[in-house]
Tab-separated table of C-alpha atoms in Angstrom:
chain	number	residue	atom	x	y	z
A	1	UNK	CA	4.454	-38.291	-8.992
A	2	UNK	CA	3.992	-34.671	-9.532
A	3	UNK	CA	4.640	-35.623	-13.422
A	4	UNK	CA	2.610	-38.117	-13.344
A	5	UNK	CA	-0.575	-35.953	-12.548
A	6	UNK	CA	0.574	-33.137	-14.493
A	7	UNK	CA	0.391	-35.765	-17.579
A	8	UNK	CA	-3.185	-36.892	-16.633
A	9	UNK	CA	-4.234	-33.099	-16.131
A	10	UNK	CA	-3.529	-32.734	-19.704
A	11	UNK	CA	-5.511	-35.996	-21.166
A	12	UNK	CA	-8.796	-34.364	-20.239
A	13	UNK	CA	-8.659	-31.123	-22.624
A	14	UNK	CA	-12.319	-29.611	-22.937
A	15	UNK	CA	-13.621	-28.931	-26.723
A	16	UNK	CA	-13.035	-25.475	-26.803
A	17	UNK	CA	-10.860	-23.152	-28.846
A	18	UNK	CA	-7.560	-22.868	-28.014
A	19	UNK	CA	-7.401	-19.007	-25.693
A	20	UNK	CA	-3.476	-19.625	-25.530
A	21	UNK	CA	-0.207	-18.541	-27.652
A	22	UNK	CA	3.031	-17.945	-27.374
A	23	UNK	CA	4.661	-14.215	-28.413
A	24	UNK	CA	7.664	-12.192	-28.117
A	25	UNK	CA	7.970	-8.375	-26.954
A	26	UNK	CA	11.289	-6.930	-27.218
A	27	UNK	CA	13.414	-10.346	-27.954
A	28	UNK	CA	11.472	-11.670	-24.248
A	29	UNK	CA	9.444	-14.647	-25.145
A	30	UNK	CA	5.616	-14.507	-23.492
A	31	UNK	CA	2.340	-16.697	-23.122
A	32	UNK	CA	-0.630	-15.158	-23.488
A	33	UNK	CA	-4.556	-16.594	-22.168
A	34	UNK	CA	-7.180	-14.082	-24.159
A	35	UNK	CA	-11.026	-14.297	-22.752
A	36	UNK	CA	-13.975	-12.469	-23.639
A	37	UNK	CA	-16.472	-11.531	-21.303
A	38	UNK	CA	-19.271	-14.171	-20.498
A	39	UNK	CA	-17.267	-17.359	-20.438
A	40	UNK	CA	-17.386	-19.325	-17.628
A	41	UNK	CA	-13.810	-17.713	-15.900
A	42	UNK	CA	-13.874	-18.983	-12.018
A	43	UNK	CA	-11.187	-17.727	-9.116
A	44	UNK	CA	-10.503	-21.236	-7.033
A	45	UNK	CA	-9.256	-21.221	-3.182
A	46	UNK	CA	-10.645	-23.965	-1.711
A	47	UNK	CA	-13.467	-26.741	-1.933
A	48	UNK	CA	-16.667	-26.936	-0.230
A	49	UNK	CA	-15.104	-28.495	2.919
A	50	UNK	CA	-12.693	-25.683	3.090
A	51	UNK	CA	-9.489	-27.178	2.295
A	52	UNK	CA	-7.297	-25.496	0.205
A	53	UNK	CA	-6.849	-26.698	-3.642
A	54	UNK	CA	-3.642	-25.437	-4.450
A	55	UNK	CA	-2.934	-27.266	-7.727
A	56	UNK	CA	-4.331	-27.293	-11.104
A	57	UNK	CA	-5.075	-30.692	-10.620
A	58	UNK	CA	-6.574	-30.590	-7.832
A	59	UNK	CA	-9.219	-27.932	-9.324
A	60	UNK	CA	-9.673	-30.132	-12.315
A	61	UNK	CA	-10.848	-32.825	-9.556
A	62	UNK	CA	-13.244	-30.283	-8.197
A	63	UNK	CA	-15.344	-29.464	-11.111
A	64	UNK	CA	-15.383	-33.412	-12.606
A	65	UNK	CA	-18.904	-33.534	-10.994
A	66	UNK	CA	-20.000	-30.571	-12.856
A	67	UNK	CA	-18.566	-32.540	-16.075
A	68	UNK	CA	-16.346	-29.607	-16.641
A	69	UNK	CA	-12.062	-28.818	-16.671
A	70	UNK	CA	-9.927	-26.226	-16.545
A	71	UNK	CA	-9.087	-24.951	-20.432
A	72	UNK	CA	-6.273	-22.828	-18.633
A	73	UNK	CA	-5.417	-21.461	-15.256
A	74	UNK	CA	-3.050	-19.828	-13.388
A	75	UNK	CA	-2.170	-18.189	-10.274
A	76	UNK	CA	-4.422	-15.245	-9.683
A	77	UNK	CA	-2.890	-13.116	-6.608
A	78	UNK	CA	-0.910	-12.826	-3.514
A	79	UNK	CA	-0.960	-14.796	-0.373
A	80	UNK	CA	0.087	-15.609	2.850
A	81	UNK	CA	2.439	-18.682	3.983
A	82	UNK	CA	-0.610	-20.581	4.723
A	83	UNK	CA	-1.975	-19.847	1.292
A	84	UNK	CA	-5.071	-17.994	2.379
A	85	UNK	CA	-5.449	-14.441	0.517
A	86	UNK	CA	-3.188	-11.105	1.100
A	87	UNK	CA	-6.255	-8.980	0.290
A	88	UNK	CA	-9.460	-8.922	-1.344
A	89	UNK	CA	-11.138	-12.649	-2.291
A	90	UNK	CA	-14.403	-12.814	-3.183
A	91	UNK	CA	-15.742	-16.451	-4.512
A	92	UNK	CA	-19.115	-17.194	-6.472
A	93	UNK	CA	-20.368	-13.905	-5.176
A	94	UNK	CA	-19.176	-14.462	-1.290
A	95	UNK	CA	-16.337	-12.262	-0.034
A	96	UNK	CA	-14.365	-14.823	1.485
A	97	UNK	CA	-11.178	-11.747	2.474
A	98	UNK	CA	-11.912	-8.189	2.617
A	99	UNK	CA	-9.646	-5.635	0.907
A	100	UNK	CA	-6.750	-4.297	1.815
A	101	UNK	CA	-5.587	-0.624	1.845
A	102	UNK	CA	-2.638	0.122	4.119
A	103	UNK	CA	0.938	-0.244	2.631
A	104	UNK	CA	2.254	-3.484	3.400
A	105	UNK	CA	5.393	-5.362	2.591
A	106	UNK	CA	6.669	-6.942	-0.728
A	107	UNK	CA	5.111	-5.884	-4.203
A	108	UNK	CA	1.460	-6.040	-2.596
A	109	UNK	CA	2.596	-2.951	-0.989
A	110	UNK	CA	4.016	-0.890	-3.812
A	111	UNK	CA	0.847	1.270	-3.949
A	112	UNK	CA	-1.304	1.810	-5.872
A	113	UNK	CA	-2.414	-2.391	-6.174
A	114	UNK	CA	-5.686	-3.218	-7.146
A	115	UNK	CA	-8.565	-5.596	-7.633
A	116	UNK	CA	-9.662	-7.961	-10.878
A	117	UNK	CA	-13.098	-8.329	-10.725
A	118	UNK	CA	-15.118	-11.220	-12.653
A	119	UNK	CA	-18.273	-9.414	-12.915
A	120	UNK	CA	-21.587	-11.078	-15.387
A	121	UNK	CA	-20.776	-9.008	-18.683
A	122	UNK	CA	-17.577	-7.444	-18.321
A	123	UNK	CA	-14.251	-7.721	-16.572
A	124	UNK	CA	-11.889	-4.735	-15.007
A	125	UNK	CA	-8.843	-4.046	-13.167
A	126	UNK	CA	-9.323	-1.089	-10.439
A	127	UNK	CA	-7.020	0.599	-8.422
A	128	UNK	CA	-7.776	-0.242	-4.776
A	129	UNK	CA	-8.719	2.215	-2.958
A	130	UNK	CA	-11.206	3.444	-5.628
A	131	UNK	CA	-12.770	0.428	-5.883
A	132	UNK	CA	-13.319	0.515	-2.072
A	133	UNK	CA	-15.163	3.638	-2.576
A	134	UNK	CA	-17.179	2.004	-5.182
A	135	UNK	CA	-17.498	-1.330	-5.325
A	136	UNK	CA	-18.513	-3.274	-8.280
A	137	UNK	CA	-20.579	-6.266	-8.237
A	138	UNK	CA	-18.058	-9.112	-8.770
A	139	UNK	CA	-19.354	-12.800	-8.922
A	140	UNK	CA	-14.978	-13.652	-8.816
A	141	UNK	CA	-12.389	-10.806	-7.381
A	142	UNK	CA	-8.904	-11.101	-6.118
A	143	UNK	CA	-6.761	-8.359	-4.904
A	144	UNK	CA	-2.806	-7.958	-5.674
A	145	UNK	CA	-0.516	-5.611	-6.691
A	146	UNK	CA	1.260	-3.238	-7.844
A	147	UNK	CA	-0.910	-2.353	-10.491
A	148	UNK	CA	0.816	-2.396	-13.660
A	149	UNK	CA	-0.846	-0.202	-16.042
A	150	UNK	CA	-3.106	2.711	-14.269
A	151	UNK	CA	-5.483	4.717	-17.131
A	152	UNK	CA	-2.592	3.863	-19.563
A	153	UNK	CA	0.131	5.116	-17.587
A	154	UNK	CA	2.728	2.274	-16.163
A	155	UNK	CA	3.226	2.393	-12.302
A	156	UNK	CA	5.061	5.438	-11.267
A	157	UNK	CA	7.366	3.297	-9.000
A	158	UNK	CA	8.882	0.743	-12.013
A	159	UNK	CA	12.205	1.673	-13.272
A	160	UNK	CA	13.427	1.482	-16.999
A	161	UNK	CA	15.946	-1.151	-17.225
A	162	UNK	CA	15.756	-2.466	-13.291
A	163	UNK	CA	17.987	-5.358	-13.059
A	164	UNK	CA	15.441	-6.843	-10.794
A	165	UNK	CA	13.853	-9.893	-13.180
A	166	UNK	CA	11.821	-12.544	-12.676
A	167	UNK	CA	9.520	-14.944	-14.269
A	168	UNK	CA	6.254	-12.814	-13.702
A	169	UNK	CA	2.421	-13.292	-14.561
A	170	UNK	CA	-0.858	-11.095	-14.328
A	171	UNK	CA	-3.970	-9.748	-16.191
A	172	UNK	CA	-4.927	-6.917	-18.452
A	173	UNK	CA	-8.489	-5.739	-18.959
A	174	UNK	CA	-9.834	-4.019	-22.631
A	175	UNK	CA	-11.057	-0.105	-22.023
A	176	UNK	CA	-14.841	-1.716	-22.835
A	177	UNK	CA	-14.355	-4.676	-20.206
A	178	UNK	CA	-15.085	-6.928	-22.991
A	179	UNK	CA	-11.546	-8.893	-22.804
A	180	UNK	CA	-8.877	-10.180	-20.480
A	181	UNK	CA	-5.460	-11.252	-21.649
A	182	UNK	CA	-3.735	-13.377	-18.865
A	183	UNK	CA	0.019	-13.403	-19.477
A	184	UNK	CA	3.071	-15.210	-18.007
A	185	UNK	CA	6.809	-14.304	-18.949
A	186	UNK	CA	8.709	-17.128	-20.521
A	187	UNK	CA	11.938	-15.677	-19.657
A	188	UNK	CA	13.099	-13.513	-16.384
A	189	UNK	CA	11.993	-9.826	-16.973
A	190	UNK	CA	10.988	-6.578	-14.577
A	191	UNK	CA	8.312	-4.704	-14.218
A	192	UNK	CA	8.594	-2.347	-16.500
A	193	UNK	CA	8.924	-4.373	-19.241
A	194	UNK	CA	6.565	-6.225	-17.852
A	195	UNK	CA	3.787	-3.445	-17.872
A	196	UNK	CA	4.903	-2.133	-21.100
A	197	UNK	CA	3.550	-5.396	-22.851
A	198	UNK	CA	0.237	-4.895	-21.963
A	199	UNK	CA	-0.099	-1.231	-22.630
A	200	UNK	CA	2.188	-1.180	-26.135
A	201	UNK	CA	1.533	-4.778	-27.208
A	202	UNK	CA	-1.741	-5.441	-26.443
A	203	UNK	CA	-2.979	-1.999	-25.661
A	204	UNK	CA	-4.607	-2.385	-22.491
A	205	UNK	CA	-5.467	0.380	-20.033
A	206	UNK	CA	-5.374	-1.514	-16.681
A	207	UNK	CA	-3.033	-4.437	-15.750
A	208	UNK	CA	-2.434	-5.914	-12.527
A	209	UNK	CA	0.570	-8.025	-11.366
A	210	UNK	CA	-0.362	-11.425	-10.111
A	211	UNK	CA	3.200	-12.500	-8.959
A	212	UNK	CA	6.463	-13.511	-9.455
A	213	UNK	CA	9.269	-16.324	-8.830
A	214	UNK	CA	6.167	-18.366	-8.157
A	215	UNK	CA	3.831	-17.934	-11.625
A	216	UNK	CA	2.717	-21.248	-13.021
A	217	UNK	CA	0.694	-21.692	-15.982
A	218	UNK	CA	-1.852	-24.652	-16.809
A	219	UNK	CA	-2.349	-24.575	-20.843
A	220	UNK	CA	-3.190	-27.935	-21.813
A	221	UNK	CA	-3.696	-26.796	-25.622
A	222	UNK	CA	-0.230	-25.698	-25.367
A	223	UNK	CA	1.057	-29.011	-24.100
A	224	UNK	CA	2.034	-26.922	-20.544
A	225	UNK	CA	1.097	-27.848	-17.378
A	226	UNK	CA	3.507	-26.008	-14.986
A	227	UNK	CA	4.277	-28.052	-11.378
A	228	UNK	CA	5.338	-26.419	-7.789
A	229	UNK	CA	4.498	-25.719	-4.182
A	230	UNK	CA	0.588	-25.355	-3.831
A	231	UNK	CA	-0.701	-22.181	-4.406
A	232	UNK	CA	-3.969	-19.244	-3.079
A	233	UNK	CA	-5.823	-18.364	-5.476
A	234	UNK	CA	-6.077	-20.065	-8.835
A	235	UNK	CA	-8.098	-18.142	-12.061
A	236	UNK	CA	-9.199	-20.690	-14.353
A	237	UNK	CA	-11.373	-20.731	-17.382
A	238	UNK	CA	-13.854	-24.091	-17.472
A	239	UNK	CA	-15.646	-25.500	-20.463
A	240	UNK	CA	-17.200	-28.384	-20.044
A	241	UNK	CA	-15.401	-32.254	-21.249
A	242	UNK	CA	-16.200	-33.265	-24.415
């Protein structure tokens, strides 16, 4: 069944160019998700009602009254067993979670994290606790961690060469805000590597980590539409059906 609806997701493909492509850094194969600042890029949670989402498909379902899909999504942050979100969540301007400081278990705890904030002209990835001190006006924002790439330094926690792998996803943000690459590892790799895409490949400043074991990616242009356990927060960028 779970097939199924991941074949029907990808029927309904909006008209818009293809944001998506495959790469390779350092022999590690990589999908990238580039958007520029002013298209319609939405964090999902739940519906009006208040019950979760959890699935591409299920999003997709959600904005057929607006006329509109998802041109790709993916995970966007950490959360809790019941799905709700670790830290800051803020939602078509509402703060539906506050942020988080504290250390806390797990990779949301490997200080500094930060916050990805959807804001009306630009985008950016802020460490934490300064965003706390100043806050930007997001309309979307989710909170995770670590951060990946700090001022274009990598984390001062990663290790060269960690044997600790994964399949891992998360977001980098241009030094003018005017771009966001969303990337996803094809094959198992750490952080370090991890980071070291986004500042040596595709030269961006700030990164944050989404997550890892569970990263799904929905890239319908691609032909992917990546199937699991439901998920928090989604990041998704709509264009309306054709």
């Amino acid at each position: 069944m779970l097939k199924l609806l991941a074949a029907l997701c990808l029927l309904a493909v909006p008209a818009l160019a293809e944001p998506c492509r495959q790469t390779s850094f350092e022999g590690l194969p990589f999908t990238l998700c580039e958007v520029q600042a002013g298209a319609d890029l939405r964090l999902f949670h739940s519906d009006d009602a208040g019950d979760l989402l959890g699935s591409f498909g299920a999003v997709d379902t959600a904005l057929a009254p607006e006329g509109k899909a998802l041109v790709f999504a993916m995970n966007a942050g950490m959360y809790h067993p019941d799905r709700a979100p670790v830290g800051l969540y803020i939602e078509k301007g509402q703060q539906r979670h506050g942020i988080v400081l504290p250390a806390s278990r797990g990779n949301f705890g490997m200080l500094p994290n930060g916050v990805f904030c959807i804001g009306k002209t630009r985008f950016a990835v802020i460490e934490s606790r300064r965003f706390d001190r100043a806050p930007r006006a997001c309309r979307y924002a989710t909170q995770s961690g670590p951060m990946l790439v700090i001022g274009g330094k990598l984390h001062p926690k990663f290790i060269p060469g960690s044997d600790s792998t994964y399949i891992r996803n998360g977001v980098g943000v241009s030094a003018d805000g005017k771009r966001a690459v969303f990337a996803i590892s094809d094959a198992a790799v750490n952080f370090e590597t991890f980071a070291r895409l986004f500042r040596d490949q595709l030269g961006l400043p700030d990164a944050l980590y989404f997550d890892g074991k569970v990263s799904r990616l929905y890239a319908p242009g691609l032909g992917r539409a990546d199937i699991g356990f439901p998920m928090g927060p989604i990041v998704g960028l709509v264009a309306p059906l054709p």
